[in-house]
Short mmCIF file of C-alpha atoms in Angstrom, two decimals:
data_model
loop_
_atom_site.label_atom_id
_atom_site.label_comp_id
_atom_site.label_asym_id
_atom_site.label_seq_id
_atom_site.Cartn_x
_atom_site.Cartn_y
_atom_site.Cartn_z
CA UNK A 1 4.42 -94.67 25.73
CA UNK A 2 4.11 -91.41 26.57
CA UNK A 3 2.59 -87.93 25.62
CA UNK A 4 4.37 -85.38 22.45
CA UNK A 5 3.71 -82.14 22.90
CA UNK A 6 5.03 -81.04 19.67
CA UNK A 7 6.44 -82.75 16.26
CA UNK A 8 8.02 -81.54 13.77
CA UNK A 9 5.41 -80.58 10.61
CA UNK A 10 5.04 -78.85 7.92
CA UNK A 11 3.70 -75.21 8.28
CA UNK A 12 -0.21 -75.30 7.35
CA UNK A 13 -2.92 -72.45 6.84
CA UNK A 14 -5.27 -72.69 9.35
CA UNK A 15 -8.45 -70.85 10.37
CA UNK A 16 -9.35 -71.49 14.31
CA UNK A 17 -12.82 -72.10 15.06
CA UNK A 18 -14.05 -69.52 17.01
CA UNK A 19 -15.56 -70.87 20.11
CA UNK A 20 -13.17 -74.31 20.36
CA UNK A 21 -9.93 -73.01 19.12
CA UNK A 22 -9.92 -75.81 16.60
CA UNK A 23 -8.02 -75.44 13.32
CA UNK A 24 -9.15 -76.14 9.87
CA UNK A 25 -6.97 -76.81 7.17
CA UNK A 26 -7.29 -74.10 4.49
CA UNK A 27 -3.25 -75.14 2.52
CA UNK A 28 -1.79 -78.74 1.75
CA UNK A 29 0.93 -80.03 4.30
CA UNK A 30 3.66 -81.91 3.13
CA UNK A 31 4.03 -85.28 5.36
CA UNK A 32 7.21 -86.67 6.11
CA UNK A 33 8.63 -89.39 4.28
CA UNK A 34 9.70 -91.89 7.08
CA UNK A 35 7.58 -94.28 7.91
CA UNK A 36 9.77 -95.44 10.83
CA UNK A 37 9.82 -92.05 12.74
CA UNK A 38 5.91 -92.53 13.84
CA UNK A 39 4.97 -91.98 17.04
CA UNK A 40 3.70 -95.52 17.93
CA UNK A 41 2.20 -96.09 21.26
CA UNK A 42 2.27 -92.35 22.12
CA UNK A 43 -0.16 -88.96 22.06
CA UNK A 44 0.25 -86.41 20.06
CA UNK A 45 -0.86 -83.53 21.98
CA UNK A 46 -2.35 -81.18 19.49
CA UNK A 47 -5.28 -80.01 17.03
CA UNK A 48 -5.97 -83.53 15.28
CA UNK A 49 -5.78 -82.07 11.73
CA UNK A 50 -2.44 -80.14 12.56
CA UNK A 51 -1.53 -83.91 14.20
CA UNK A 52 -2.69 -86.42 10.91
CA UNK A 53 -0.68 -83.49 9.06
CA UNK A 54 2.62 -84.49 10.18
CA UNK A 55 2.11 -87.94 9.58
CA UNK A 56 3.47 -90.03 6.37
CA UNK A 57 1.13 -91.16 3.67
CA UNK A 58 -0.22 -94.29 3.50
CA UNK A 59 1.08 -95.29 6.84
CA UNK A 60 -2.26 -95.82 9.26
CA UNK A 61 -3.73 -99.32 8.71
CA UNK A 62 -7.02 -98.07 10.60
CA UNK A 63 -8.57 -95.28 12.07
CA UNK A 64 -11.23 -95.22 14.38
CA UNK A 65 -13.01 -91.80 15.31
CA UNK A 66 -15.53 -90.52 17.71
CA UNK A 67 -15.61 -86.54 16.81
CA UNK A 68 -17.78 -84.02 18.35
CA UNK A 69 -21.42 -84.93 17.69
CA UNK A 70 -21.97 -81.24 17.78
CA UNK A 71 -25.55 -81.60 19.92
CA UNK A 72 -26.78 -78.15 19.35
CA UNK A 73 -28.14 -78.96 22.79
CA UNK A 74 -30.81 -76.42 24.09
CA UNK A 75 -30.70 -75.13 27.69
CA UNK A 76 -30.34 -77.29 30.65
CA UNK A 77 -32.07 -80.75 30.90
CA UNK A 78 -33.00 -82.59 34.24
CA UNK A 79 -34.62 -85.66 35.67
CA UNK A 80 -38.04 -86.27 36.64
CA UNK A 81 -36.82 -85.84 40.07
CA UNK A 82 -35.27 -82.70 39.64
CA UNK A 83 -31.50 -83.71 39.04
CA UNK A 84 -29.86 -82.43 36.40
CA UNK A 85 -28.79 -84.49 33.34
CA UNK A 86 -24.80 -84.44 32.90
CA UNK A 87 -25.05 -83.66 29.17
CA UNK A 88 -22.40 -82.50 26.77
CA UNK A 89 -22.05 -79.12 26.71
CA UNK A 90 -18.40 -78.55 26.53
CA UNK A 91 -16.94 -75.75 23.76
CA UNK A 92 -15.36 -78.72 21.63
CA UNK A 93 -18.84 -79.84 20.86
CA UNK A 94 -20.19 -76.77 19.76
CA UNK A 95 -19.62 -74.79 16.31
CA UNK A 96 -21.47 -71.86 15.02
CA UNK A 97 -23.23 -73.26 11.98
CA UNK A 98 -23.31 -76.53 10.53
CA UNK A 99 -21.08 -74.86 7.50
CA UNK A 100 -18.06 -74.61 10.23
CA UNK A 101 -18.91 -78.49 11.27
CA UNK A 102 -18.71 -79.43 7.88
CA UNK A 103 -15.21 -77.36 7.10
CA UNK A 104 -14.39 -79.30 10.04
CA UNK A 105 -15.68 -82.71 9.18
CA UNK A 106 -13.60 -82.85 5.57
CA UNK A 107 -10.75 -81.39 6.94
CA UNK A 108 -9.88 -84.11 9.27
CA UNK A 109 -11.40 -86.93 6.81
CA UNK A 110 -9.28 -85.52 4.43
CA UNK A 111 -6.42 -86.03 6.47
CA UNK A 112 -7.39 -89.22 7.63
CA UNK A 113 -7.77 -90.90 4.27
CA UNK A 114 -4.17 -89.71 3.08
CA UNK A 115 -2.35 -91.95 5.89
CA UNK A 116 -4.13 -94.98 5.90
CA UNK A 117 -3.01 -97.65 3.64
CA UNK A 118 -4.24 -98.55 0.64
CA UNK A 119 -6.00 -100.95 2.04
CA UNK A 120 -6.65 -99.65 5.54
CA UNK A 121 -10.12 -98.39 6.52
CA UNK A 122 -11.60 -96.08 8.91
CA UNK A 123 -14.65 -96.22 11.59
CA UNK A 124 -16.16 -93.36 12.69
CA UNK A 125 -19.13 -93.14 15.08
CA UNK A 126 -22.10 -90.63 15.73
CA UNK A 127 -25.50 -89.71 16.69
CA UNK A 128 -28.10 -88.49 14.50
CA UNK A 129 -26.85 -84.63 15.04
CA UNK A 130 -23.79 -85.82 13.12
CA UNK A 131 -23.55 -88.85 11.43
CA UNK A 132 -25.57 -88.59 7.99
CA UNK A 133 -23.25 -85.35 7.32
CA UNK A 134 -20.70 -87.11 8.32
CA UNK A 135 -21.37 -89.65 5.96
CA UNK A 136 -21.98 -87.34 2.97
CA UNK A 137 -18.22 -85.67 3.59
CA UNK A 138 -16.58 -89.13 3.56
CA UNK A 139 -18.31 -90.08 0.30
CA UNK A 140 -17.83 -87.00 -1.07
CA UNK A 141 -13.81 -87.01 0.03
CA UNK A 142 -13.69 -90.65 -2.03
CA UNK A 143 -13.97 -93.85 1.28
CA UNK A 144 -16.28 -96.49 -0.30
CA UNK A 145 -18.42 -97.62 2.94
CA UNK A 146 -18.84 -100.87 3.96
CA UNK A 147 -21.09 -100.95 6.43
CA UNK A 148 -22.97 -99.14 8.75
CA UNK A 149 -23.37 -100.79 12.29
CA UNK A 150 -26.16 -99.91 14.95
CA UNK A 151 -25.00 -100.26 18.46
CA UNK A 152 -28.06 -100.39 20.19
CA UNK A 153 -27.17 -99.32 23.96
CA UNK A 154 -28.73 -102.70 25.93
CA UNK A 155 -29.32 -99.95 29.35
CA UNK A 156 -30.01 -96.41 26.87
CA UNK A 157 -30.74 -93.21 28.92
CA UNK A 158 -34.45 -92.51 29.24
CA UNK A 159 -36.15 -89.64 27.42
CA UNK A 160 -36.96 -87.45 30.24
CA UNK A 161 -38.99 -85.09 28.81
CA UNK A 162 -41.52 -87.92 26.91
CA UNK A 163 -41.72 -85.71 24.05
CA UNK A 164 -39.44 -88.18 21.38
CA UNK A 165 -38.28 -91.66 21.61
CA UNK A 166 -35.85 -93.31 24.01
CA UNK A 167 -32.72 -92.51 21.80
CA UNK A 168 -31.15 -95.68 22.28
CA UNK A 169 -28.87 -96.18 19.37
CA UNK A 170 -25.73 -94.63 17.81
CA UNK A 171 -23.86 -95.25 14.06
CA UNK A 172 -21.04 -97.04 13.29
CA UNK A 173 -19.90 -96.58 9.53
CA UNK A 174 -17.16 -98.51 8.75
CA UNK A 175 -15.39 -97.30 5.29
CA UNK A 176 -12.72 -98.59 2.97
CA UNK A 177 -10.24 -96.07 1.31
CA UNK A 178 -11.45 -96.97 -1.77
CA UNK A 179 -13.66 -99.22 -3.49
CA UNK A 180 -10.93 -101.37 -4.58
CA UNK A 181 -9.21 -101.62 -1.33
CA UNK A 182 -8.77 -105.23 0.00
CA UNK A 183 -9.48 -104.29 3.54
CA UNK A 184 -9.21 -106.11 5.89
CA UNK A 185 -12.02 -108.30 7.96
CA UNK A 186 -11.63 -111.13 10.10
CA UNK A 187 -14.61 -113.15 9.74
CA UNK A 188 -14.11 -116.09 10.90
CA UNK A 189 -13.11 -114.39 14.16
CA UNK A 190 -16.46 -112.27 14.55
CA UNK A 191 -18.49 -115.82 13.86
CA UNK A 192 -16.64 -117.19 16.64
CA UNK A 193 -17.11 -114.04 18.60
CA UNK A 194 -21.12 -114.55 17.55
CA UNK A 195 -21.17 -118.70 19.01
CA UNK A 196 -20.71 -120.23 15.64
CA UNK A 197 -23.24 -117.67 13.87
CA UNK A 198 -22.22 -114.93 11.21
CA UNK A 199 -21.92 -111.23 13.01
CA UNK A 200 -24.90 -109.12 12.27
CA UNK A 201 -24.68 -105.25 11.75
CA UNK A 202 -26.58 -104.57 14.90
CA UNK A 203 -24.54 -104.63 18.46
CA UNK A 204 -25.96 -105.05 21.68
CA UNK A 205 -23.83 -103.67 24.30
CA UNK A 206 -24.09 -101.76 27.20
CA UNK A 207 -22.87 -97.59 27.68
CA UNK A 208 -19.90 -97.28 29.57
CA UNK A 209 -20.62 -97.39 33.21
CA UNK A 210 -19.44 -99.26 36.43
CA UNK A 211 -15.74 -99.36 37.09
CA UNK A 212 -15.12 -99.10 33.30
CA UNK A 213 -16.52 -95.33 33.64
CA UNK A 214 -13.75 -93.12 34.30
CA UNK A 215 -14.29 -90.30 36.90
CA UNK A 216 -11.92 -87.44 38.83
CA UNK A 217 -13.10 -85.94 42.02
CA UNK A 218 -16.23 -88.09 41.51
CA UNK A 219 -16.47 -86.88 38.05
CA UNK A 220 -16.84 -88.19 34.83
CA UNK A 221 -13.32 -87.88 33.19
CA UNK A 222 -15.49 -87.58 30.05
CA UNK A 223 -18.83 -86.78 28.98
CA UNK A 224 -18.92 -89.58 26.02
CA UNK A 225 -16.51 -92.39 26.71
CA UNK A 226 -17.31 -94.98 24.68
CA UNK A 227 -17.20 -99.04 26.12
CA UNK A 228 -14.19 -100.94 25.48
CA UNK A 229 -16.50 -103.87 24.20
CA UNK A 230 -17.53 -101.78 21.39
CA UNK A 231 -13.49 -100.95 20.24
CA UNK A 232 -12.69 -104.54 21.04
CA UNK A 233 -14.86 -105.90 18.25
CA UNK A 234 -13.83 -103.04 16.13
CA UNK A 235 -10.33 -104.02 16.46
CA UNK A 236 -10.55 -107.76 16.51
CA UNK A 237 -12.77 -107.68 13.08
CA UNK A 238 -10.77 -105.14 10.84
CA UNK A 239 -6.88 -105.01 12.12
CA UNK A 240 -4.44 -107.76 12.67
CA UNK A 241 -2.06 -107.87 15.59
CA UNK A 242 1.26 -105.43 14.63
CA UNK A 243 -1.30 -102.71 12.58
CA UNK A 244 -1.32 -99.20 13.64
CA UNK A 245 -4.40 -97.82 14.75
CA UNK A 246 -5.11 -94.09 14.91
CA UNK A 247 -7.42 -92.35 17.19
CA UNK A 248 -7.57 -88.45 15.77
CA UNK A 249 -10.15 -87.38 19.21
CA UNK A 250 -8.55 -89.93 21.91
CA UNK A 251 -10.33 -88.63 24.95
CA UNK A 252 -9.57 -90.70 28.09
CA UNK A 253 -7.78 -93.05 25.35
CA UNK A 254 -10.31 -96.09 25.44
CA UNK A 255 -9.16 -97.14 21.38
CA UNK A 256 -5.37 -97.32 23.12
CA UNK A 257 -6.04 -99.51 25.79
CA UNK A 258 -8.08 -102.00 23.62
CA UNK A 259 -4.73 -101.71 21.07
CA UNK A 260 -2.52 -102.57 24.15
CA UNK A 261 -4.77 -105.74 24.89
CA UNK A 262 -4.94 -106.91 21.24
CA UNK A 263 -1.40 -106.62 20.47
CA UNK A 264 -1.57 -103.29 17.92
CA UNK A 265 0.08 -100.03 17.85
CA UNK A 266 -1.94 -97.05 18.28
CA UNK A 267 -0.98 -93.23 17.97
CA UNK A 268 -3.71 -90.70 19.23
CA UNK A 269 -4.33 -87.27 19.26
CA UNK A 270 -5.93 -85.24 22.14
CA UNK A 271 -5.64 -81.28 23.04
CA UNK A 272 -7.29 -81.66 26.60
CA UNK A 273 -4.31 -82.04 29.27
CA UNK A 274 -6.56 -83.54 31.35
CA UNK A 275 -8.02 -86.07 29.04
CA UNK A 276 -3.97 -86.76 28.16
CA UNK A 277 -3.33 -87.17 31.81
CA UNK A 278 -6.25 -89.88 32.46
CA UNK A 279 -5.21 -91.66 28.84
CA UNK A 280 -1.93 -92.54 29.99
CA UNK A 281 -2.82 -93.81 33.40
CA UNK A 282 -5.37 -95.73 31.81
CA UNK A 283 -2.99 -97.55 28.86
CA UNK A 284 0.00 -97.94 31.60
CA UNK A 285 -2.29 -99.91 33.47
CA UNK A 286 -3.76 -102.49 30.50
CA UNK A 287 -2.26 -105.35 30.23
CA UNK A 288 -1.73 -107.08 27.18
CA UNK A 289 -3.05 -110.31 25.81
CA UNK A 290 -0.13 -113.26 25.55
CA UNK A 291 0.64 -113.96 21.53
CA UNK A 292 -0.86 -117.57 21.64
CA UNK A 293 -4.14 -115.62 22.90
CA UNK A 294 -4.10 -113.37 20.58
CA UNK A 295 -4.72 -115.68 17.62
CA UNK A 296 -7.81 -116.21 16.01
CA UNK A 297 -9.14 -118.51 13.64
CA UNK A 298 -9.17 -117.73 10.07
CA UNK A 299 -11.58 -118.13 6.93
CA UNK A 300 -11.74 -121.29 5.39
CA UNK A 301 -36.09 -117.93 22.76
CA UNK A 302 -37.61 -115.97 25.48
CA UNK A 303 -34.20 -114.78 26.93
CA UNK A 304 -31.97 -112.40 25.25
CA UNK A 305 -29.04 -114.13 23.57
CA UNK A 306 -25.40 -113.94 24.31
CA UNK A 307 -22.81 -115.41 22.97
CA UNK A 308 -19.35 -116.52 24.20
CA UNK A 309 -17.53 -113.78 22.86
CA UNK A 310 -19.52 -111.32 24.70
CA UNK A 311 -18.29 -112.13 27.99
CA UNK A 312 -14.42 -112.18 26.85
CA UNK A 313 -14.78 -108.25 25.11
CA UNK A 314 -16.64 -107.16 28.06
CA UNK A 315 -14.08 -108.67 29.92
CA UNK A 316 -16.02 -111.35 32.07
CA UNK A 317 -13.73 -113.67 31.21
CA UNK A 318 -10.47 -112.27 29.86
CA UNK A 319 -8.32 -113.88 27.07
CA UNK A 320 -6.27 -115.93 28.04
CA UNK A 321 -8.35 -117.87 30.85
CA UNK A 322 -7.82 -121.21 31.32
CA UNK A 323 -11.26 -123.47 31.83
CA UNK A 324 -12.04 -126.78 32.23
CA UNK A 325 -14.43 -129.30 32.70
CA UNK A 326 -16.13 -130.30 36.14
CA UNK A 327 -13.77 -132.96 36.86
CA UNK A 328 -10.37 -131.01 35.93
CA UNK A 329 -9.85 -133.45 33.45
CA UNK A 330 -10.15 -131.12 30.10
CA UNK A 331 -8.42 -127.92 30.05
CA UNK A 332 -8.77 -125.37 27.38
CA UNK A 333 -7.30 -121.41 26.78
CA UNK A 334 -9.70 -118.95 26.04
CA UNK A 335 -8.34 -116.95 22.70
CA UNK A 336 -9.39 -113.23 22.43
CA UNK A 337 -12.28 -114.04 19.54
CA UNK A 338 -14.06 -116.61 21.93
CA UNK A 339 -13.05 -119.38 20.50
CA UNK A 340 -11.30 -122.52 22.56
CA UNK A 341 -7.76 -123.97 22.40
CA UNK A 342 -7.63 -127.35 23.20
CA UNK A 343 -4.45 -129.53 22.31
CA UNK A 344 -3.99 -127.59 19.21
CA UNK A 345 -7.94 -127.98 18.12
CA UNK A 346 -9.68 -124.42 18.27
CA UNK A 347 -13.34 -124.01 18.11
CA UNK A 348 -16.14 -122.45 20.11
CA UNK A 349 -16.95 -123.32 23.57
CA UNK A 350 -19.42 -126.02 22.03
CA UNK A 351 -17.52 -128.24 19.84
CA UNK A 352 -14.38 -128.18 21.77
CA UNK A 353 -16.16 -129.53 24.12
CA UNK A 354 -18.07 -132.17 21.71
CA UNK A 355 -14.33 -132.74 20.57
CA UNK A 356 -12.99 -133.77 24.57
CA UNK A 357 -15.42 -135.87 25.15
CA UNK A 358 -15.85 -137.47 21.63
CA UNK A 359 -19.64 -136.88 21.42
CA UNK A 360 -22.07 -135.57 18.90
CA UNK A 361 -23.02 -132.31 20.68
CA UNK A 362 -22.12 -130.80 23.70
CA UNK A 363 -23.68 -127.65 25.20
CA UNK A 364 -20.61 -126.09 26.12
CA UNK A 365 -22.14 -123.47 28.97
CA UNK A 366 -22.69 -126.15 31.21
CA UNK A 367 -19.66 -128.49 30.22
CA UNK A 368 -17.01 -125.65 30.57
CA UNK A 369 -15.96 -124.02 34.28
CA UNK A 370 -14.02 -121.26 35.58
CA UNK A 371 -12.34 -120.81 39.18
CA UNK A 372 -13.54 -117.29 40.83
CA UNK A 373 -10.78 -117.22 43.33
CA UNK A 374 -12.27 -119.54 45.20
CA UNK A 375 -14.00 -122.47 43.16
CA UNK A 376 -15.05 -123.44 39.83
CA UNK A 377 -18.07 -122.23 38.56
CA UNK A 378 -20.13 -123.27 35.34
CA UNK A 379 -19.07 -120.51 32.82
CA UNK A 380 -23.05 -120.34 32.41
CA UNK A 381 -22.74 -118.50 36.04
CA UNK A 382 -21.17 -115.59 34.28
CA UNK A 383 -23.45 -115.41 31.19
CA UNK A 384 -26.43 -114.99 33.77
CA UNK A 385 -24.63 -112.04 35.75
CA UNK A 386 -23.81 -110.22 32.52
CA UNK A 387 -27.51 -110.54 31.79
CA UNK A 388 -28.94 -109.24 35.29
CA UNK A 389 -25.75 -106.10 34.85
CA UNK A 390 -26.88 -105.40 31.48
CA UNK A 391 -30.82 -105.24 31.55
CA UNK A 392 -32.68 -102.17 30.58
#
């Protein structure tokens, strides 16, 4: 893994935005033809368009991107008590008109949709400055959407000012190539993910925060890094392990740690040596997932929910966990969709644990326990501190 400063591409026209120095494809690059010369596991430090450009055809199988939002933000914002807000206000967010963000927008869609696979797809995410033109440039270009997704932030920031609502939401849209394409999605895997029940297009998850938030000199290493949770369901639902994932604005590289863990390749593309520099530390540090955690299964109140698989995304309790019951007797592996292993029997927490014990029913958040370091521990103990971390 490491960081390419340069590759060899075809020459392209380009006209630099004027404030970010970012280039826009006016001419038609000519990708190489070797599939087997991409730079897996590595960043390509460069404009994204000038990076996609040097790239085969039809040889992405996703692509998951988190552009500029392009916030049009106006003056300085601070809290009630006088502090100010650490909002985005750095030059690659801002353009000069929304013409220039839409140049901008097709020219890297454009780019993305001629290396993914027939059959790949591509996520992109955004706020409501971006994402419905967004949208109309990637139906325009020819992806067929799927679906759009509302992560709903569980702890949003507050609207200072009380003059709109808490904005406490951002868009997923999750596109095909083409209408025909026979993308993938891993169903059965998100329903174990969801406790047995089919995955809903609205995600409750927490912003990135805590030890997960990146910082340098006490700083935040970036002003929008997105939760590995969030890539972690992305990933487990619409690639398989081996794909190649491509991240065109990689940041602090969030989409190539989650790859490591899973078990796919991932090439991104970032300009910002210091968001290269925090990247790499980041992805040599993830460790990845064993193979026979890695599997997943196929197709065939009062409280706020949450299911089994929330805990293993957010990384509560990793893949790959061994738990058992009270009494030691049962042991099972924890597999990266939430579902159990169990003497070659998978299933979710609750009927592997019905299946051990040759009963009916079994609630499995009281059956199944975890060791802390220092004892076991109903895995119920964790669901309860990822609900008192996670409230609003």
């Amino acid at each position: 893994m490491g960081i390419i400063e340069r590759i060899d591409a075809p020459t392209n026209k380009v006209a630099p935005h004027k404030k970010t120095g970012r280039t826009i494809k006016t001419g038609t690059a000519k990708p190489a033809e070797n599939t087997a010369k991409l730079p897996l596991n590595s960043i390509l430090k460069m404009d994204c368009i000038e990076a996609m450009a040097s790239l085969p055809d039809a040889s992405i199988d996703m692509v998951f991107a988190d552009p500029p939002y392009n916030l049009q933000l106006g003056g300085d914002l601070y809290r009630p008590e006088g502090g100010q807000v650490d909002a985005v206000d750095d030059a690659w967010d801002q353009f000069d008109s929304f013409a220039a963000y839409d140049a901008f927008t097709k020219a890297w869609l454009s780019e993305a949709r001629r290396i993914l696979k027939p059959n790949g797809s591509l996520w992109v995410i955004g706020s409501y400055h971006n994402i419905f033109r967004v949208g109309a440039s990637l139906q325009d270009i020819g992806y067929w959407i799927l679906n759009d997704i509302i992560w709903r932030k569980a702890n949003p920031m507050p609207n200072f000012k009380g003059t709109r609502f808490t904005n406490a939401h951002e868009t997923l849209i999750w596109a095909a190539k083409s209408e025909k394409a026979k993308y993938t999605f891993n169903y059965r895997a998100m329903k174990n993910l969801n406790d047995e029940l089919q995955m809903r297009s609205d995600w409750v998850m927490p912003i990135c925060g805590g030890q997960e938030r990146l910082k340098r000199d006490g700083v935040k290493a970036h002003p929008t890094q997105k939760p590995e949770a969030l890539l972690y369901r992305i990933m487990l639902a619409t690639t398989n392990p081996g794909d190649i994932v491509l991240d065109p604005f990689f940041g602090t590289g969030t989409t190539g740690a989650v790859a490591k863990r899973l078990g796919r390749h991932w090439i991104g593309c970032e300009k910002e040596d210091v968001y290269c520099e925090v990247a790499e530390e980041r992805i040599e540090a993830a460790l990845p997932l064993d193979e026979s955690s890695l599997k997943t299964m196929q197709s065939p109140k009062s409280k706020p929910r949450v299911a089994f698989g929330t805990l293993v995304e957010t990384g509560y309790l990793k893949a790959g966990t061994e738990i058992c019951s009270k009494n030691r007797k049962f042991k099972a592996k924890v597999r990266a969709d939430g579902s159990l292993l169990w003497e070659g029997k998978e299933g979710s927490i609750h009927k592997i644990g019905a299946t051990v014990q040759d009963a009916p029913s079994c609630n499995g958040w009281t059956y199944w326990y975890y060791h802390d370091g220092k004892e076991l521990k109903p895995i119920d103990d964790l669901r309860q501190t990822y609900l008192l971390a996670t409230e609003p």
